[in-house]
Coordinates of C-alpha atoms and ligand atoms in Angstrom, one line a residue:
M1 CA 0.0 0.0 0.0
K2 CA 1.4 3.4 -1.0
K3 CA 1.6 6.1 1.7
I4 CA 0.5 9.5 0.5
L5 CA 1.0 12.6 2.6
I6 CA -1.6 15.4 2.0
T7 CA -0.8 18.7 3.8
G8 CA -3.6 21.2 4.7
G9 CA -6.3 18.6 4.3
A10 CA -8.5 20.2 7.0
G11 CA -8.7 23.4 4.9
F12 CA -11.0 24.3 2.1
I13 CA -9.4 22.7 -1.0
G14 CA -7.4 20.1 0.9
S15 CA -10.6 18.6 2.5
H16 CA -12.0 17.9 -1.0
V17 CA -8.7 16.4 -2.1
V18 CA -8.4 14.2 1.0
R19 CA -12.0 13.0 0.6
R20 CA -11.5 12.1 -3.1
F21 CA -8.2 10.2 -2.4
V22 CA -9.5 8.3 0.6
K23 CA -12.7 7.3 -1.2
N24 CA -11.2 6.5 -4.6
Y25 CA -7.9 4.9 -3.7
A26 CA -8.2 1.9 -1.4
N27 CA -4.6 1.1 -2.4
Y28 CA -3.3 4.3 -0.7
H29 CA -3.1 5.1 2.9
I30 CA -3.7 8.9 3.2
F31 CA -2.0 10.8 5.9
N32 CA -3.6 14.3 6.4
L33 CA -1.1 16.6 8.1
D34 CA -2.6 19.9 9.3
A35 CA -1.8 22.4 12.0
L36 CA -5.5 23.3 12.4
T37 CA -5.0 27.0 12.2
Y38 CA -8.1 29.3 12.1
A39 CA -8.6 27.9 8.5
G40 CA -8.4 24.2 9.4
N41 CA -11.5 22.5 10.4
L42 CA -11.9 18.8 11.0
E43 CA -15.6 19.1 10.5
N44 CA -14.8 19.5 6.8
I45 CA -13.8 15.9 6.6
A46 CA -15.8 14.3 9.5
D47 CA -17.4 11.9 7.0
I48 CA -14.2 10.1 6.2
E49 CA -12.3 10.3 9.5
K50 CA -13.1 6.7 10.4
S51 CA -11.9 5.2 7.1
S52 CA -9.3 2.5 7.5
N53 CA -7.0 4.0 4.9
Y54 CA -6.9 7.4 6.6
T55 CA -4.9 9.0 9.4
F56 CA -5.0 12.6 10.7
I57 CA -1.8 14.1 12.1
K58 CA -1.9 17.4 13.8
G59 CA 1.4 19.2 13.2
D60 CA 3.1 22.3 11.9
I61 CA 5.1 22.2 8.6
V62 CA 7.3 25.0 10.0
N63 CA 8.8 22.6 12.6
A64 CA 11.7 21.0 10.7
D65 CA 12.5 18.4 13.3
F66 CA 8.9 17.2 13.4
I67 CA 8.7 17.0 9.6
N68 CA 12.0 15.1 9.3
Q69 CA 10.8 12.6 12.0
L70 CA 7.5 12.2 10.3
F71 CA 9.1 11.4 6.9
E72 CA 11.6 9.1 8.5
K73 CA 8.8 7.2 10.3
H74 CA 6.3 6.8 7.5
Q75 CA 8.6 6.8 4.4
F76 CA 5.9 8.5 2.2
D77 CA 5.7 7.6 -1.5
G78 CA 4.1 10.9 -2.5
V79 CA 3.3 14.3 -1.1
I80 CA 0.5 16.6 -2.2
H81 CA 1.2 19.9 -0.5
L82 CA -1.7 22.3 0.1
A83 CA -1.0 23.6 3.6
A84 CA -0.6 27.4 3.4
E85 CA -1.6 30.7 4.6
S86 CA -4.0 31.5 1.8
H87 CA -5.8 34.8 2.3
V88 CA -4.3 37.9 0.5
D89 CA -5.8 40.4 3.0
R90 CA -4.1 38.6 6.0
S91 CA -0.8 38.7 4.1
I92 CA -1.0 42.4 3.9
T93 CA -1.2 42.8 7.7
D94 CA 1.1 39.9 8.6
P95 CA 3.5 39.0 5.8
L96 CA 5.9 37.1 8.0
A97 CA 3.3 34.4 8.8
F98 CA 3.2 33.7 5.0
V99 CA 6.9 33.4 4.7
K100 CA 7.0 31.0 7.6
T101 CA 4.3 28.6 6.4
N102 CA 4.4 29.0 2.7
V103 CA 8.2 29.3 2.2
I104 CA 9.9 27.7 5.2
G105 CA 7.2 25.1 5.6
T106 CA 7.5 24.1 2.0
M107 CA 11.3 24.0 2.3
N108 CA 11.0 21.7 5.3
L109 CA 8.9 19.3 3.3
L110 CA 11.3 19.5 0.3
N111 CA 14.3 18.7 2.5
A112 CA 12.5 15.8 4.2
A113 CA 11.4 14.4 0.8
K114 CA 14.9 14.8 -0.7
T115 CA 16.4 12.9 2.3
I116 CA 14.1 9.9 2.1
W117 CA 13.9 9.7 -1.7
T118 CA 17.5 9.5 -2.6
N119 CA 17.6 5.9 -4.0
D120 CA 14.4 5.2 -5.9
A121 CA 13.0 8.6 -6.6
N122 CA 11.4 7.7 -9.9
D123 CA 8.2 6.3 -8.5
K124 CA 7.9 9.2 -6.0
R125 CA 6.2 12.5 -6.5
F126 CA 6.2 15.9 -4.7
Y127 CA 3.1 17.9 -5.8
H128 CA 3.0 21.6 -5.0
V129 CA -0.5 23.1 -5.2
S130 CA 0.0 26.7 -6.1
T131 CA -1.9 29.7 -7.4
D132 CA -2.2 31.9 -10.6
E133 CA -1.5 34.9 -8.4
V134 CA 2.3 34.2 -8.9
Y135 CA 1.9 35.6 -12.4
G136 CA 0.8 39.0 -11.2
S137 CA -1.9 41.0 -12.9
L138 CA -3.3 40.9 -16.4
G139 CA -4.6 44.0 -18.2
A140 CA -7.9 43.9 -20.1
T141 CA -6.8 41.1 -22.4
G142 CA -4.6 38.0 -22.5
L143 CA -4.4 34.9 -20.4
F144 CA -1.8 33.4 -18.0
T145 CA 0.0 30.4 -19.6
E146 CA 2.6 28.2 -18.0
T147 CA 5.4 30.4 -19.5
T148 CA 4.1 33.7 -18.3
P149 CA 6.9 35.2 -16.2
Y150 CA 6.4 35.3 -12.4
D151 CA 5.5 38.8 -11.2
P152 CA 3.8 38.5 -7.8
N153 CA 2.3 41.7 -6.2
S154 CA 1.0 40.7 -2.7
P155 CA 3.0 39.2 0.2
Y156 CA 0.8 36.1 -0.3
S157 CA 1.6 35.7 -4.0
A158 CA 5.3 36.5 -3.3
S159 CA 5.4 33.7 -0.8
K160 CA 3.8 31.2 -3.2
A161 CA 6.1 32.3 -6.0
S162 CA 9.1 31.8 -3.7
S163 CA 7.9 28.3 -2.8
D164 CA 7.3 27.4 -6.4
H165 CA 10.8 28.5 -7.3
F166 CA 12.2 26.3 -4.5
V167 CA 10.3 23.3 -5.7
R168 CA 11.6 23.8 -9.2
A169 CA 15.1 24.4 -7.9
Y170 CA 15.0 21.1 -5.9
G171 CA 14.0 19.4 -9.1
E172 CA 16.9 20.9 -11.1
T173 CA 19.5 20.7 -8.4
Y174 CA 18.7 17.4 -6.6
G175 CA 16.5 15.6 -9.1
L176 CA 13.5 15.8 -6.8
P177 CA 10.5 14.5 -8.8
Y178 CA 7.9 17.2 -8.7
V179 CA 4.8 18.7 -10.4
I180 CA 3.3 22.2 -9.8
T181 CA -0.1 23.4 -10.6
N182 CA -1.2 27.1 -10.6
C183 CA -4.9 27.4 -10.2
S184 CA -7.4 30.2 -10.3
N185 CA -10.0 31.2 -7.7
N186 CA -11.9 28.3 -6.2
Y187 CA -15.4 28.4 -4.7
G188 CA -17.7 25.7 -3.2
P189 CA -18.7 23.9 0.0
N190 CA -16.5 24.5 3.1
H191 CA -15.0 27.7 1.8
F192 CA -13.9 29.8 4.7
P193 CA -16.1 33.0 5.0
E194 CA -13.2 35.5 4.7
K195 CA -13.0 35.0 0.9
L196 CA -15.4 36.9 -1.4
I197 CA -18.1 34.3 -2.2
P198 CA -18.6 32.7 1.2
L199 CA -18.2 36.0 3.1
F200 CA -20.9 37.6 0.9
I201 CA -23.2 34.5 1.2
N202 CA -22.9 34.8 5.0
N203 CA -23.5 38.5 5.0
I204 CA -26.5 38.3 2.8
I205 CA -28.0 35.6 5.1
N206 CA -27.4 38.0 8.1
N207 CA -28.4 41.2 6.3
K208 CA -24.9 42.6 6.7
A209 CA -23.1 45.0 4.3
L210 CA -21.3 43.5 1.3
P211 CA -17.9 45.3 1.2
V212 CA -16.9 45.5 -2.5
Y213 CA -13.3 46.7 -2.7
G214 CA -12.9 49.9 -4.9
D215 CA -15.1 50.1 -8.0
G216 CA -15.6 46.3 -8.1
K217 CA -14.2 46.1 -11.6
Y218 CA -11.6 43.5 -10.7
T219 CA -11.8 40.2 -12.5
R220 CA -11.3 36.7 -11.3
D221 CA -11.6 33.3 -13.0
W222 CA -13.8 31.1 -10.8
L223 CA -13.5 27.3 -10.5
Y224 CA -15.7 24.9 -8.6
V225 CA -13.5 23.3 -5.9
I226 CA -14.4 19.7 -6.8
D227 CA -13.2 20.3 -10.3
H228 CA -9.9 21.5 -8.8
A229 CA -9.7 18.2 -6.7
I230 CA -10.3 16.2 -9.9
A231 CA -7.5 18.1 -11.7
I232 CA -5.1 17.5 -8.8
D233 CA -5.9 13.7 -8.9
L234 CA -5.2 13.7 -12.7
V235 CA -1.9 15.7 -12.4
F236 CA -0.7 13.6 -9.4
H237 CA -1.2 10.4 -11.4
N238 CA -0.6 11.4 -15.0
G239 CA 1.2 14.7 -15.0
K240 CA 4.7 14.8 -16.4
N241 CA 7.6 15.0 -14.0
H242 CA 9.2 18.5 -13.6
E243 CA 6.2 20.2 -15.3
T244 CA 3.8 22.9 -14.4
Y245 CA 0.1 22.9 -15.3
N246 CA -2.3 25.9 -15.1
I247 CA -5.8 25.1 -13.9
G248 CA -8.7 27.5 -14.4
G249 CA -12.4 27.7 -14.9
F250 CA -12.7 29.5 -18.3
N251 CA -15.0 31.6 -16.2
E252 CA -14.1 35.3 -15.8
W253 CA -16.3 37.6 -13.7
Q254 CA -15.9 41.2 -12.6
N255 CA -16.5 41.2 -8.9
I256 CA -19.4 43.6 -9.1
D257 CA -21.2 41.4 -11.7
L258 CA -20.6 38.3 -9.6
V259 CA -21.9 40.0 -6.5
R260 CA -25.1 41.1 -8.2
L261 CA -25.6 37.5 -9.6
L262 CA -25.1 36.2 -6.0
C263 CA -27.6 38.7 -4.7
R264 CA -30.2 37.7 -7.2
Q265 CA -29.8 34.0 -6.5
M266 CA -29.9 34.6 -2.8
D267 CA -33.0 36.7 -3.0
G268 CA -34.8 33.8 -4.8
K269 CA -33.6 31.2 -2.3
L270 CA -34.3 33.3 0.8
G271 CA -37.8 34.3 -0.5
R272 CA -36.8 38.0 -0.5
E273 CA -38.1 40.6 -2.9
A274 CA -36.0 41.0 -6.1
G275 CA -33.2 43.6 -5.5
E276 CA -33.3 43.4 -1.7
S277 CA -29.8 41.8 -1.2
E278 CA -28.3 44.2 -3.7
K279 CA -29.1 47.1 -1.3
L280 CA -26.4 45.6 1.0
I281 CA -23.6 46.4 -1.6
T282 CA -21.2 48.9 -0.1
H283 CA -18.1 50.2 -2.0
V284 CA -15.2 50.3 0.5
K285 CA -11.5 51.3 0.4
D286 CA -9.6 49.2 -2.1
R287 CA -7.2 46.4 -1.2
P288 CA -3.6 47.8 -1.5
G289 CA -1.8 46.4 -4.5
H290 CA -5.1 44.9 -5.8
D291 CA -4.5 42.8 -8.9
L292 CA -6.8 43.9 -11.7
R293 CA -7.4 40.7 -13.5
Y294 CA -6.6 37.0 -13.4
A295 CA -7.5 34.6 -16.3
I296 CA -6.1 31.2 -16.9
D297 CA -5.3 29.5 -20.2
A298 CA -5.9 25.9 -19.2
S299 CA -5.3 24.4 -22.6
K300 CA -2.2 22.4 -21.6
I301 CA -4.0 20.3 -18.9
N302 CA -6.9 20.0 -21.2
K303 CA -4.9 18.7 -24.2
E304 CA -2.4 16.5 -22.2
L305 CA -4.7 15.1 -19.5
G306 CA -8.2 15.7 -20.9
W307 CA -9.3 17.8 -17.9
K308 CA -11.9 20.5 -18.1
P309 CA -14.4 21.9 -15.6
S310 CA -17.4 19.5 -15.1
V311 CA -19.9 22.0 -13.8
T312 CA -21.0 25.4 -15.2
F313 CA -20.7 28.4 -13.0
E314 CA -24.4 28.7 -12.6
E315 CA -24.6 25.0 -11.4
G316 CA -21.6 25.4 -9.1
L317 CA -22.8 28.6 -7.6
N318 CA -26.3 27.2 -7.1
Q319 CA -24.8 24.1 -5.3
T320 CA -22.5 26.3 -3.2
I321 CA -25.4 28.5 -2.0
D322 CA -27.5 25.5 -1.3
W323 CA -24.6 23.9 0.7
F324 CA -24.2 27.1 2.8
L325 CA -28.0 27.4 3.4
A326 CA -28.1 23.7 4.5
N327 CA -25.0 24.1 6.7
E328 CA -25.8 27.3 8.6
E329 CA -24.5 25.5 11.7
W330 CA -21.0 25.0 10.1
L331 CA -21.1 28.7 9.1
K332 CA -22.0 29.8 12.6
N333 CA -19.3 27.6 14.1
V334 CA -16.5 28.9 11.9
T335 CA -17.5 32.5 12.4
S336 CA -17.7 32.0 16.1
G337 CA -14.6 29.8 16.5
E338 CA -16.8 27.0 17.8
Y339 CA -15.1 24.5 15.5
S340 CA -12.0 24.4 17.6
K341 CA -14.2 22.6 20.2
Y342 CA -14.7 19.8 17.7
Y343 CA -10.9 19.5 17.5
E344 CA -10.4 19.6 21.3
K345 CA -13.0 16.9 21.8
Q346 CA -11.4 14.6 19.2
Y347 CA -7.7 15.1 19.5
S348 CA -6.7 16.3 22.9
Ligands
LIG401 P1 -7.2 27.2 3.5 O1 -6.7 28.5 4.1 O2 -8.6 27.0 3.4 O3 -6.5 25.9 4.2 C1 -5.2 25.9 4.5 C2 -5.0 24.7 5.4 O4 -3.5 24.6 5.7 C3 -5.7 24.8 6.7 O5 -6.3 23.6 7.0 C4 -4.6 25.1 7.7 O6 -4.9 24.6 9.0 C5 -3.4 24.4 7.1 N1 -2.2 25.1 7.6 C6 -1.9 26.4 7.5 N2 -0.6 26.6 8.0 C7 -0.1 25.4 8.3 C8 1.1 24.9 8.9 N3 2.1 25.8 9.2 N4 1.3 23.6 9.0 C9 0.3 22.7 8.7 N5 -0.9 23.1 8.2 C10 -1.1 24.4 8.0 O7 -6.5 27.2 2.0 P2 -7.2 26.8 0.6 O8 -7.9 27.9 0.1 O9 -7.8 25.4 0.8 O10 -5.8 26.6 -0.3 C11 -5.1 25.4 -0.2 C12 -3.9 25.6 -1.1 O11 -4.3 25.8 -2.5 C13 -3.0 26.7 -0.7 O12 -1.6 26.3 -1.0 C14 -3.3 27.8 -1.7 O13 -2.2 28.7 -1.9 C15 -3.7 27.0 -2.9 N6 -4.7 27.7 -3.8 C16 -5.9 28.2 -3.3 C17 -6.8 28.7 -4.2 C18 -8.1 29.3 -3.7 O14 -8.9 29.8 -4.5 N7 -8.5 29.1 -2.4 C19 -6.5 28.8 -5.5 C20 -5.3 28.3 -6.0 C21 -4.4 27.8 -5.1
LIG402 O1 -6.4 33.3 -7.7 C1 -6.2 32.3 -6.8 C2 -6.3 32.9 -5.4 O2 -7.7 33.2 -5.2 C3 -5.8 32.0 -4.3 O3 -4.5 31.7 -4.5 C4 -6.0 32.6 -2.9 O4 -5.7 31.7 -1.9 C5 -7.5 32.9 -2.8 O5 -7.7 33.6 -1.5 C6 -8.0 33.8 -3.9 O6 -7.4 35.1 -3.8 P1 -8.3 36.5 -4.1 O7 -7.6 37.6 -3.4 O8 -8.6 36.6 -5.6 O9 -9.6 36.0 -3.4 P2 -10.7 36.9 -2.4 O10 -11.8 36.0 -2.3 O11 -10.0 37.4 -1.2 O12 -11.1 38.1 -3.4 C7 -11.7 37.9 -4.6 C8 -11.9 39.3 -5.2 O13 -12.9 40.0 -4.5 C9 -10.7 40.2 -5.2 O14 -10.7 41.0 -6.3 C10 -10.9 41.0 -3.9 C11 -12.4 41.2 -3.9 N1 -13.0 41.3 -2.5 C12 -12.7 40.3 -1.6 C13 -13.2 40.4 -0.3 C14 -12.8 39.4 0.7 C15 -13.9 42.3 -2.2 O15 -14.2 43.1 -3.1 N2 -14.4 42.3 -1.0 C16 -14.1 41.4 0.0 O16 -14.6 41.6 1.2

């Protein structure tokens, strides 16, 4: 049985990846390593926690001794690395936290993998899950391809760019077998309500203001999180060694148009009069260094691995809203910090 380490598996995207791998691959034992920061929530994966091919490990990737011992003990065959500080606004107020987890944490994993994979590295794989934000900002036209030069603008994207460079450098210098994917904005169930879509769903439910940064003309390319998990599965198994793949939704929206669509859908679902939720829109001070537009050219992963999004944005957004409305308890718990009680009950 192969041993696969997934980091950050209690977070938003990681929980969908862990679930997919635990359910689909009985020949793997999945180790989910997560520090359970504010963004990590074991409730996200409560449905698979008793699976016989699954083990949760609470731990911090910044602790090199701990990581080395973990790799020495389990001799992992593959690593899918998602653990990160992931929110741009937080990186503006506390950049060092992003350097610690995203850069030093990734370095610790690379060093540990390099140490245990010296002899038979060909059947091993280090998969770094990264972001399209490393490419900086697009103007009104054009798309990010795998050869677009890195040009990060926020402390978050600078830390992810740095970790991508280290992964690639370990491949070139030490022959570490790696793949990297750079993905656009995800949305879906279990999305932490500090990011645009879940924050605004939560605020609409509670009749709170919807803080649109600046004029709202910023553009993002949205992808349903389960389609990202499917892409990660494909790249982990079939991607070429030492390659990068862009993943995106072919789905660009200006923030203000997306927020209006969300308001319309929420009005319908909450039985409110048309236009009621839109009244909550408030234009607030812009995010410093705000990237104007992200848009991914995902033709490489499409041509080489046959991947494309499986749900339309309308379906994905509809399912996402339904999930949040059906899981108001989850939403209440994560906004009140109640979820840490779940962890204390289970793992202390
Ligand atoms: P998230 O913030 O929801 O989850 C991050 C997880 O990592 C949490 O469970 C947290 O507890 C864990 N973690 C944080 N610091 C840790 C540490 N020091 N040691 C161990 N675990 C730690 O993030 P997400 O949105 O699910 O993003 C996952 C990955 O995907 C990140 O690497 C992010 O850069 C990347 N990504 C995200 C998006 C997106 O739209 N959310 C898009 C492209 C790429
Ligand atoms: O592109 C991939 C990236 O997408 C990931 O790497 C990041 O981890 C993820 O957080 C996301 O980054 P963004 O900064 O694009 O996502 P966020 O949801 O924070 O913001 C989306 C857009 O909405 C952005 O233009 C800022 C704007 N926004 C956001 C918030 C939270 C608002 O106008 N108001 C808000 O309150």
